[in-house]
PDB file of C-alpha atoms in Angstrom:
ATOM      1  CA  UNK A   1      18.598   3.881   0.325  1.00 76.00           C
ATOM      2  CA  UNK A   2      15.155   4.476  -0.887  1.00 86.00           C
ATOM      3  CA  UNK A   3      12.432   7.165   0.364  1.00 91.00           C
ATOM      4  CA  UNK A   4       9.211   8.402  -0.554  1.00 94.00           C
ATOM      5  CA  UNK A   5       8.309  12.205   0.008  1.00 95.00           C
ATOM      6  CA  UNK A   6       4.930  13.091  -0.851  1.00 96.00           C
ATOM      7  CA  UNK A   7       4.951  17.584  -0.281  1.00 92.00           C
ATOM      8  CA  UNK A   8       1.504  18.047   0.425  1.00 95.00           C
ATOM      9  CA  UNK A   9      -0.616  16.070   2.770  1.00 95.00           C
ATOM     10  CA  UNK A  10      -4.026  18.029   2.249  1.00 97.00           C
ATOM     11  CA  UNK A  11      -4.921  19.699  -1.210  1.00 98.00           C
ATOM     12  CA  UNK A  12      -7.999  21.358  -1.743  1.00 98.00           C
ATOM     13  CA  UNK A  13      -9.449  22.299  -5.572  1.00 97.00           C
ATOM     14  CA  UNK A  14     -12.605  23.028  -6.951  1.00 97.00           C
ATOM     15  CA  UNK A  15     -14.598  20.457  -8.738  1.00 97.00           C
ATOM     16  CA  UNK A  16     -13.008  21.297 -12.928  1.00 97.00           C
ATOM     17  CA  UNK A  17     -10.246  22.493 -12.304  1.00 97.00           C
ATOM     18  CA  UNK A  18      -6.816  20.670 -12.141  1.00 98.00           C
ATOM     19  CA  UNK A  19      -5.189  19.100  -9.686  1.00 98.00           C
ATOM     20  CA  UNK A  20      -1.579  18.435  -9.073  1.00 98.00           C
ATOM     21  CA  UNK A  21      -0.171  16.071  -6.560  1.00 98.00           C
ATOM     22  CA  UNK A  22       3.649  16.128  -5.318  1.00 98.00           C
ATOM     23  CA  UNK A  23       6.548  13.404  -4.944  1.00 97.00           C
ATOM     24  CA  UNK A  24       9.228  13.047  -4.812  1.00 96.00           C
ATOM     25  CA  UNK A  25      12.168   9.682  -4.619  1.00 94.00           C
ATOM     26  CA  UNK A  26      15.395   8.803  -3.931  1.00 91.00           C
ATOM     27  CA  UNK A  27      16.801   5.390  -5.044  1.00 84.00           C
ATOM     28  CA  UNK A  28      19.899   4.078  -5.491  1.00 75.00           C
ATOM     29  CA  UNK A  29      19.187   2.025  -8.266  1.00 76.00           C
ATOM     30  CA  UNK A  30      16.469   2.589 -11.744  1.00 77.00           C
ATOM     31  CA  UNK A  31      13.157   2.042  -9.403  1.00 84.00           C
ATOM     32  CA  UNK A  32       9.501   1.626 -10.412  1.00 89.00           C
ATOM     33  CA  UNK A  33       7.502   4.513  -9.417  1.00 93.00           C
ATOM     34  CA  UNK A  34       3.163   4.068  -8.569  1.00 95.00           C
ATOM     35  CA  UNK A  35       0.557   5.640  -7.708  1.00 97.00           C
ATOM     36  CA  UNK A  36      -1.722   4.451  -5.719  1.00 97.00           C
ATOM     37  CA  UNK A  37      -5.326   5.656  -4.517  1.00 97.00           C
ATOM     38  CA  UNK A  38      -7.509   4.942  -1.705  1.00 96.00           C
ATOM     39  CA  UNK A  39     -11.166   5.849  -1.471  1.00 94.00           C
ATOM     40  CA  UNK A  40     -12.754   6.278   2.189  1.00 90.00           C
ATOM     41  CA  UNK A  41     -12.815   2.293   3.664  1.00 86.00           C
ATOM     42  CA  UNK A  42     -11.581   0.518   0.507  1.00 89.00           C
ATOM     43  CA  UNK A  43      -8.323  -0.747  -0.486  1.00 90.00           C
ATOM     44  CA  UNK A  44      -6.057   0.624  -2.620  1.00 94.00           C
ATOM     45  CA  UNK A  45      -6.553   1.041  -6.412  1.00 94.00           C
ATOM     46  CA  UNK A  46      -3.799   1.518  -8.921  1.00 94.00           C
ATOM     47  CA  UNK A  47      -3.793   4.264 -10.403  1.00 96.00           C
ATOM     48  CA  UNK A  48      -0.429   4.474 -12.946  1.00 94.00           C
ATOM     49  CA  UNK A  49       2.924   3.051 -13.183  1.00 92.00           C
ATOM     50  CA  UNK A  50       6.190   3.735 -14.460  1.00 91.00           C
ATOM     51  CA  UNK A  51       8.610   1.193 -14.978  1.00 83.00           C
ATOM     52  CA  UNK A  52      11.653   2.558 -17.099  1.00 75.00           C
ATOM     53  CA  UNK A  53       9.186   3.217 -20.842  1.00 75.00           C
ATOM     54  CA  UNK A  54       7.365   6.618 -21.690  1.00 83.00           C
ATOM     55  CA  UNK A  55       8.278   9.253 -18.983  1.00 88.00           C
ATOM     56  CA  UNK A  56       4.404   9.676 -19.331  1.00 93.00           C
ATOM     57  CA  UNK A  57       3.049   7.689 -17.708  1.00 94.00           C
ATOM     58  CA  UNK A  58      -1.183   7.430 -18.277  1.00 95.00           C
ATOM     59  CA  UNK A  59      -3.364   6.044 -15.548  1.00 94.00           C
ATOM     60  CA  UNK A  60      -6.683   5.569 -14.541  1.00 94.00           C
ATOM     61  CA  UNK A  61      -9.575   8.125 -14.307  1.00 93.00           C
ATOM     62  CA  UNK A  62      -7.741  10.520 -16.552  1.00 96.00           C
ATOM     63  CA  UNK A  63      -4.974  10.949 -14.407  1.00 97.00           C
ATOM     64  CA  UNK A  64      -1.227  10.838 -15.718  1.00 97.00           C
ATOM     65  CA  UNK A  65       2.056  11.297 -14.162  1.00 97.00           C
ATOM     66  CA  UNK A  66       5.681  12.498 -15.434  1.00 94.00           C
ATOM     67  CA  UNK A  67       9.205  11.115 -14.413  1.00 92.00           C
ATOM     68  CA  UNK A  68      11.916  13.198 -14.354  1.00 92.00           C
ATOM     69  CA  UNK A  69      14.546  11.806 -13.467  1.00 89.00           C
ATOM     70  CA  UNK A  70      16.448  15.098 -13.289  1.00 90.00           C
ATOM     71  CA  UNK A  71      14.291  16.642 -10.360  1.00 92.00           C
ATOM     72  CA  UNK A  72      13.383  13.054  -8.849  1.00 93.00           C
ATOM     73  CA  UNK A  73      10.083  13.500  -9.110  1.00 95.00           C
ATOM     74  CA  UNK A  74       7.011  11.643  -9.706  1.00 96.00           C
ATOM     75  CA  UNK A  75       4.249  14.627 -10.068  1.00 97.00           C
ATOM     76  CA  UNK A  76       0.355  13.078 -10.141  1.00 98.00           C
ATOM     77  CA  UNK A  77      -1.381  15.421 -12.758  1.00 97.00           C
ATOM     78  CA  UNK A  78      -5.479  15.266 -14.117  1.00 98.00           C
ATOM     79  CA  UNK A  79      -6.948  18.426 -16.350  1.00 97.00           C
ATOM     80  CA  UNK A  80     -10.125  18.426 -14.496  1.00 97.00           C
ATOM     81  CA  UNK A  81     -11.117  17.289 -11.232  1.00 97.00           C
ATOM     82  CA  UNK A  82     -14.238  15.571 -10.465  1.00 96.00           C
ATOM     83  CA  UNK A  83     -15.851  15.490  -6.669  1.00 96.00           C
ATOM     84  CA  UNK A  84     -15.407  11.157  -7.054  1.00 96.00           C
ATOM     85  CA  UNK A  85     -11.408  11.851  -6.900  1.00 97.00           C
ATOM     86  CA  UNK A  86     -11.804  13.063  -3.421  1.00 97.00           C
ATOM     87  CA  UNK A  87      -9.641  10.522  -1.640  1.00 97.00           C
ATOM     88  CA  UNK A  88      -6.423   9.503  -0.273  1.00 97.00           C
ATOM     89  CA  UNK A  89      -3.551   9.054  -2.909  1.00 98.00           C
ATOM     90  CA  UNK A  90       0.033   7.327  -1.946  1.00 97.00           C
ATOM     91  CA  UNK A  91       2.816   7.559  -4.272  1.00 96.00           C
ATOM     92  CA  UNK A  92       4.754   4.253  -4.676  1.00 94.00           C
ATOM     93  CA  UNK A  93       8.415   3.356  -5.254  1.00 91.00           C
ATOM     94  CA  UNK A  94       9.696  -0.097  -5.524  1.00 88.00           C
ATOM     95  CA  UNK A  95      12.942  -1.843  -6.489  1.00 83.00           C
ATOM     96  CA  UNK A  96      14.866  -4.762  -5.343  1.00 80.00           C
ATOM     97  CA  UNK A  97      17.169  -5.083  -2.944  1.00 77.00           C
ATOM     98  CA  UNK A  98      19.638  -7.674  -2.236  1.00 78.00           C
ATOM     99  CA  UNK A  99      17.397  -9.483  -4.917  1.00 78.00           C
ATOM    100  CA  UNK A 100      14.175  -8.932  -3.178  1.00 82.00           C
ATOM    101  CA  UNK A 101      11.335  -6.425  -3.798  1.00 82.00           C
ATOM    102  CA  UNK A 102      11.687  -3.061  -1.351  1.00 84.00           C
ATOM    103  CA  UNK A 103       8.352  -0.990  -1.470  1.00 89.00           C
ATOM    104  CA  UNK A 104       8.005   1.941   0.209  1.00 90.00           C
ATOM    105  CA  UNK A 105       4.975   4.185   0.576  1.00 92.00           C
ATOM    106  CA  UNK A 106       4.310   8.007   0.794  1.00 93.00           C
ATOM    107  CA  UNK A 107       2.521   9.025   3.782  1.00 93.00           C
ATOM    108  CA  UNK A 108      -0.347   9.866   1.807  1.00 95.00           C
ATOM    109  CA  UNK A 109      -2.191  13.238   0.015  1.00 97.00           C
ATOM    110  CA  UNK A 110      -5.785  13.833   1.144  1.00 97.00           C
ATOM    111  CA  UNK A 111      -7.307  15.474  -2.196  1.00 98.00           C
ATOM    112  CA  UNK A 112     -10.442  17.314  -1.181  1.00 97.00           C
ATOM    113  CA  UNK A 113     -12.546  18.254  -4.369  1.00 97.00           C
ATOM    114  CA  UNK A 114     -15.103  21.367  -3.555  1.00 97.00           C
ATOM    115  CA  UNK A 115     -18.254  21.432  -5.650  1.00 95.00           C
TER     116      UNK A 115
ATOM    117  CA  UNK B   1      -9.886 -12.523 -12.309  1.00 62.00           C
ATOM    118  CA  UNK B   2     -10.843 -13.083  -8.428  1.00 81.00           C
ATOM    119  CA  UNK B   3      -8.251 -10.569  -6.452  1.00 93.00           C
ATOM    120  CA  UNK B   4      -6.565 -10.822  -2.933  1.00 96.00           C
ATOM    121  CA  UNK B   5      -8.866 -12.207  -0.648  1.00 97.00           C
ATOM    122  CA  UNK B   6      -9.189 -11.261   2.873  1.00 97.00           C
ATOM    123  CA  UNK B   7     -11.146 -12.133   5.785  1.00 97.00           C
ATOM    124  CA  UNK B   8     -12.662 -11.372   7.817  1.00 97.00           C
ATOM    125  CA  UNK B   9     -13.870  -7.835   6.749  1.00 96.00           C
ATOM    126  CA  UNK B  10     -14.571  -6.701  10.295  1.00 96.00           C
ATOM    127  CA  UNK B  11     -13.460  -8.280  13.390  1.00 97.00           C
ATOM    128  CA  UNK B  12     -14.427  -7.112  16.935  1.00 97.00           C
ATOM    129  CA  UNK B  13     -13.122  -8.461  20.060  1.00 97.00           C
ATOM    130  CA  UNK B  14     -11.833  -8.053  23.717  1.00 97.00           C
ATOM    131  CA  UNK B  15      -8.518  -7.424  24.519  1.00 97.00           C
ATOM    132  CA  UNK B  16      -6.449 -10.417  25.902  1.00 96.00           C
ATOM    133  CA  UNK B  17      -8.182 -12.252  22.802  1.00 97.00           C
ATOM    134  CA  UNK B  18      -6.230 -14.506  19.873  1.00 97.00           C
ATOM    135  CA  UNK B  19      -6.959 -12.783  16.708  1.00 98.00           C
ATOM    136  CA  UNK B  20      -6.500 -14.373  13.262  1.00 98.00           C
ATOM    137  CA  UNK B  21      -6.587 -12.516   9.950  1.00 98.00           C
ATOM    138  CA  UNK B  22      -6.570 -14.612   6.635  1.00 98.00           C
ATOM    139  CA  UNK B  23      -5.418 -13.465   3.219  1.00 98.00           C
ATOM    140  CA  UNK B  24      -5.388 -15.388  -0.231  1.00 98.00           C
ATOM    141  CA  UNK B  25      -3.124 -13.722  -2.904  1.00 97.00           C
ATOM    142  CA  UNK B  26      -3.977 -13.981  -6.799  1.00 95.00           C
ATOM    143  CA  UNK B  27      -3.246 -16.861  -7.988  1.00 94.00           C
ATOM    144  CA  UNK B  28       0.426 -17.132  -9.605  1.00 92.00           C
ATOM    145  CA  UNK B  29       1.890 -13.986  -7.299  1.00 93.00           C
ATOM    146  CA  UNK B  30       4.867 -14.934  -5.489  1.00 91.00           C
ATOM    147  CA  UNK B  31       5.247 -12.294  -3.129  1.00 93.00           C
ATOM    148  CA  UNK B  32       2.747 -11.269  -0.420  1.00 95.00           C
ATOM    149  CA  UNK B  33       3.069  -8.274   2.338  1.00 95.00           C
ATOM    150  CA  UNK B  34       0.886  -7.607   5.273  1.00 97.00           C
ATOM    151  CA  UNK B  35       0.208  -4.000   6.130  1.00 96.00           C
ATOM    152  CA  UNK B  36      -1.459  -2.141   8.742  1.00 96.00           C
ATOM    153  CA  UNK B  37      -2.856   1.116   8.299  1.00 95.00           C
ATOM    154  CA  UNK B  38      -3.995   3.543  11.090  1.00 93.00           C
ATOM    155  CA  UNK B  39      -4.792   7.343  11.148  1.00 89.00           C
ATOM    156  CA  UNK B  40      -1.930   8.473  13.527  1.00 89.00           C
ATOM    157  CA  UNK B  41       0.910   6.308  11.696  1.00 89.00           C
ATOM    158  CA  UNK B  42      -0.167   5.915   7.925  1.00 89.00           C
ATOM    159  CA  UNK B  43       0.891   2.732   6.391  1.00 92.00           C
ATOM    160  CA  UNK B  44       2.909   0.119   8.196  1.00 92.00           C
ATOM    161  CA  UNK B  45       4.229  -3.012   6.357  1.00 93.00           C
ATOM    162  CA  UNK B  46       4.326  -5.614   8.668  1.00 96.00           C
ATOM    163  CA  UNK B  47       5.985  -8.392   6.912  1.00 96.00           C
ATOM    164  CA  UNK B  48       6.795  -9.467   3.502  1.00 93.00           C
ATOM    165  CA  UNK B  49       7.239 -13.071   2.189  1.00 94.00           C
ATOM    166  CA  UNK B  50       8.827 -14.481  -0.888  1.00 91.00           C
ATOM    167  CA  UNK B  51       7.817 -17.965  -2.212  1.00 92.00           C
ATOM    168  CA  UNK B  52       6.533 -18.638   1.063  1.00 94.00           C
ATOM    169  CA  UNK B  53       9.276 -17.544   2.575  1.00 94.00           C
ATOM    170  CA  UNK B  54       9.657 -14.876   5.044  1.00 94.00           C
ATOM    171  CA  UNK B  55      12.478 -12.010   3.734  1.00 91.00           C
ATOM    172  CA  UNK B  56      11.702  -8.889   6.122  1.00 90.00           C
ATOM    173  CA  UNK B  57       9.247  -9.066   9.177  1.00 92.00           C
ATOM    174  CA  UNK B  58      11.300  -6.297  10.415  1.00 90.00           C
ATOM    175  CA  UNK B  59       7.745  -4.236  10.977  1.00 91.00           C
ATOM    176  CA  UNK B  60       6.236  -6.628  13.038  1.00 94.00           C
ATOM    177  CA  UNK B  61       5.630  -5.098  16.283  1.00 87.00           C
ATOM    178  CA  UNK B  62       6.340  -7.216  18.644  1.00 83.00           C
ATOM    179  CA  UNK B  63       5.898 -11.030  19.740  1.00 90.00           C
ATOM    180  CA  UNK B  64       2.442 -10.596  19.949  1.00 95.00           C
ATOM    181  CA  UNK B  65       2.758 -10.707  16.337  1.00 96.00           C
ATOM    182  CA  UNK B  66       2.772 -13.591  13.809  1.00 96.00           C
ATOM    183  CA  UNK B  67       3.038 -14.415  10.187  1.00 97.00           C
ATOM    184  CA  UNK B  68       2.569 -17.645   8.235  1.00 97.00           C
ATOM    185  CA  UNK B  69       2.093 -18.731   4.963  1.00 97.00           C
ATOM    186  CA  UNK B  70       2.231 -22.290   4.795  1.00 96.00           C
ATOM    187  CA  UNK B  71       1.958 -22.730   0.498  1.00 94.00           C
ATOM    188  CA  UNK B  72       1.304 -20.124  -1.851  1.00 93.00           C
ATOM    189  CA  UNK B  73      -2.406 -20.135  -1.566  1.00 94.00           C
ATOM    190  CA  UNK B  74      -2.428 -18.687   1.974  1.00 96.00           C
ATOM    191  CA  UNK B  75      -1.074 -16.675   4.607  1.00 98.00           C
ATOM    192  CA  UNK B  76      -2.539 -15.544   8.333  1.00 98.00           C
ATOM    193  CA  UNK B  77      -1.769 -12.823  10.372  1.00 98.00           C
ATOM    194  CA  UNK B  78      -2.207 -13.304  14.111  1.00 97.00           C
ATOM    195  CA  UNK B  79      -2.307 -10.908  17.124  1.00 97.00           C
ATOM    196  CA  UNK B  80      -2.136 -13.180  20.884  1.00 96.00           C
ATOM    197  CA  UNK B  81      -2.811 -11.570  22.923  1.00 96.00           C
ATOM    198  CA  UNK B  82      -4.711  -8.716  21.223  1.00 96.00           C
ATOM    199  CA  UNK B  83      -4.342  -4.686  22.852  1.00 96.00           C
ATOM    200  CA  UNK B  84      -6.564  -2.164  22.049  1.00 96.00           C
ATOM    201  CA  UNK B  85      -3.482   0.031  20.433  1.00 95.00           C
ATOM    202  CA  UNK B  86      -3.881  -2.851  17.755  1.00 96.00           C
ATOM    203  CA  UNK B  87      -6.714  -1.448  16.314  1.00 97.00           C
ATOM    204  CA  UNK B  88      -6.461  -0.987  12.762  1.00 97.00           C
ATOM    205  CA  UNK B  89      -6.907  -2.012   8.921  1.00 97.00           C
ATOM    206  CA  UNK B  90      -4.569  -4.620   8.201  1.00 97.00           C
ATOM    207  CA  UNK B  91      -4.138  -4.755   4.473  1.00 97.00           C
ATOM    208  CA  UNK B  92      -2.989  -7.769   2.763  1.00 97.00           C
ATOM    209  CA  UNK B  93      -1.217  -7.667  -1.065  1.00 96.00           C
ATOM    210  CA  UNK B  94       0.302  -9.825  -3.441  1.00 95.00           C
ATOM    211  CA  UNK B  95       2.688  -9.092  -6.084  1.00 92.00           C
ATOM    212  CA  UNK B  96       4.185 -11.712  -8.924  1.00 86.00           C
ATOM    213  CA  UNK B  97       7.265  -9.528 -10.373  1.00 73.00           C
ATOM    214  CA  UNK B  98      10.339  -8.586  -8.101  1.00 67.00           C
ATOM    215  CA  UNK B  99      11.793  -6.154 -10.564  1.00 66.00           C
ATOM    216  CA  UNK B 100       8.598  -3.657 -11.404  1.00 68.00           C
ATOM    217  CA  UNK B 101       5.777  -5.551  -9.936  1.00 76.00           C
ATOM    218  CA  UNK B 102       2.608  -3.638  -8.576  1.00 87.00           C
ATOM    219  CA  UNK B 103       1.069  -4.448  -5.723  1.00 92.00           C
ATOM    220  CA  UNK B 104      -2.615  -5.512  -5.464  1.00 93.00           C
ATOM    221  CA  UNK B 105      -3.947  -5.028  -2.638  1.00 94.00           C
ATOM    222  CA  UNK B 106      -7.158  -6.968  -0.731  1.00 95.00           C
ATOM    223  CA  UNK B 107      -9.923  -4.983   0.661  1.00 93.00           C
ATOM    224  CA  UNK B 108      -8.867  -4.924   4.361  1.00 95.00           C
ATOM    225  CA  UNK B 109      -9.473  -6.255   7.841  1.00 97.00           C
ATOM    226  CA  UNK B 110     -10.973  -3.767   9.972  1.00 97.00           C
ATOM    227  CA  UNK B 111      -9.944  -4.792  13.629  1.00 98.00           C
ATOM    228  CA  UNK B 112     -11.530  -3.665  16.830  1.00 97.00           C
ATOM    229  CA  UNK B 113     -10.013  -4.485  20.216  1.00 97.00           C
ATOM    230  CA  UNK B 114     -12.033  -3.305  22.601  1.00 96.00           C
TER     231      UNK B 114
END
């Protein structure tokens, strides 16, 4: 089986000061873990991926995520927030299954950034 | 690099209509998923070929629904007869590795049923 939990569907911080986004995974097998984001009527963007290298995982936009394994989780991490990171951001985990790809989406953090 | 292509952007029509939504994945991807997105259910994948192939169109909502991709180039979504509960972003993406392969994702089709 293979689920997505993102803990927070609304965060709010104020424009310099970090932001940290939750998720976490379960997966029966080693899966690839993404974030993804999505600015107001656009696609989605992505942001970082981790696919079994560094547990560090350095993205986009000065965001950068951590795997650890241990606590299944998938954290979404950036020093300094900036008010153009205001959107919605989906955490990712993919994997195959019975030799085909299985994606599955979080439902999604709204990141609010207050000037 | 030109990325998934979708069209149309916006589409507006009357319920009881035949809609068709169009996607072209990157060149050289051999999977492509359809998704619809809406504010009260999030993210919905639709259906999800491989190679051309269909592998899990367990999403699709009901017959009113259809996928096809007849070659790699191309794939169409299409809603007959179309209901205003349809409404949504439908979201086409490509991806070319099974194993750890990210998904790119088209702009969106922004369907109205009125």
């Amino acid at each position: 089986a293979q689920s997505v939990t993102q803990l927070d569907s609304h965060v709010s911080v104020s424009e310099g000061t970090p932001v940290l986004l939750r998720c976490n995974y379960s997966s029966s097998y080693s899966p690839s873990l993404f974030w993804y984001v999505q600015h107001p009527n656009k696609g989605l963007q992505l942001l970082l991926k981790y696919t079994s290298a560094a547990t560090l995982v350095k993205g986009i936009n000065g965001f950068e995520a951590e795997f650890k394994k241990s606590e299944t989780s998938f954290h979404l991490t950036k020093p300094s927030a900036h008010m153009s990171d205001a959107a919605e951001y989906f955490c990712v985990v993919s994997g195959l299954r019975r030799g085909y790809q299985k994606v599955t989406f979080g439902t999604g953090t709204k990141l609010q950034v207050i000037p | 690099d030109a990325g998934v292509i979708q069209s149309p952007r916006h589409e507006v029509t009357e319920m009881g209509q035949e809609v068709t939504l169009r996607c072209k994945p990157i060149s050289g991807h051999n999977s492509l998923f359809w998704y619809r997105q809406t504010m009260m259910r999030g993210l919905e994948l639709l259906i999800y070929f491989n190679n051309n192939v269909p592998i899990d169109d367990s999403g699709m909502p009901e017959d009113r629904f259809s996928a096809k991709m007849p070659n790699a180039s191309f794939s169409t979504l299409k809603i007959q007869p179309s209901e205003p509960r349809d409404s949504a972003v439908y979201f086409c993406a490509s991806s070319w590795d099974r194993v750890t392969g990210e998904l790119f994702f088209g702009e969106g089709s922004r369907l109205t049923v009125l």
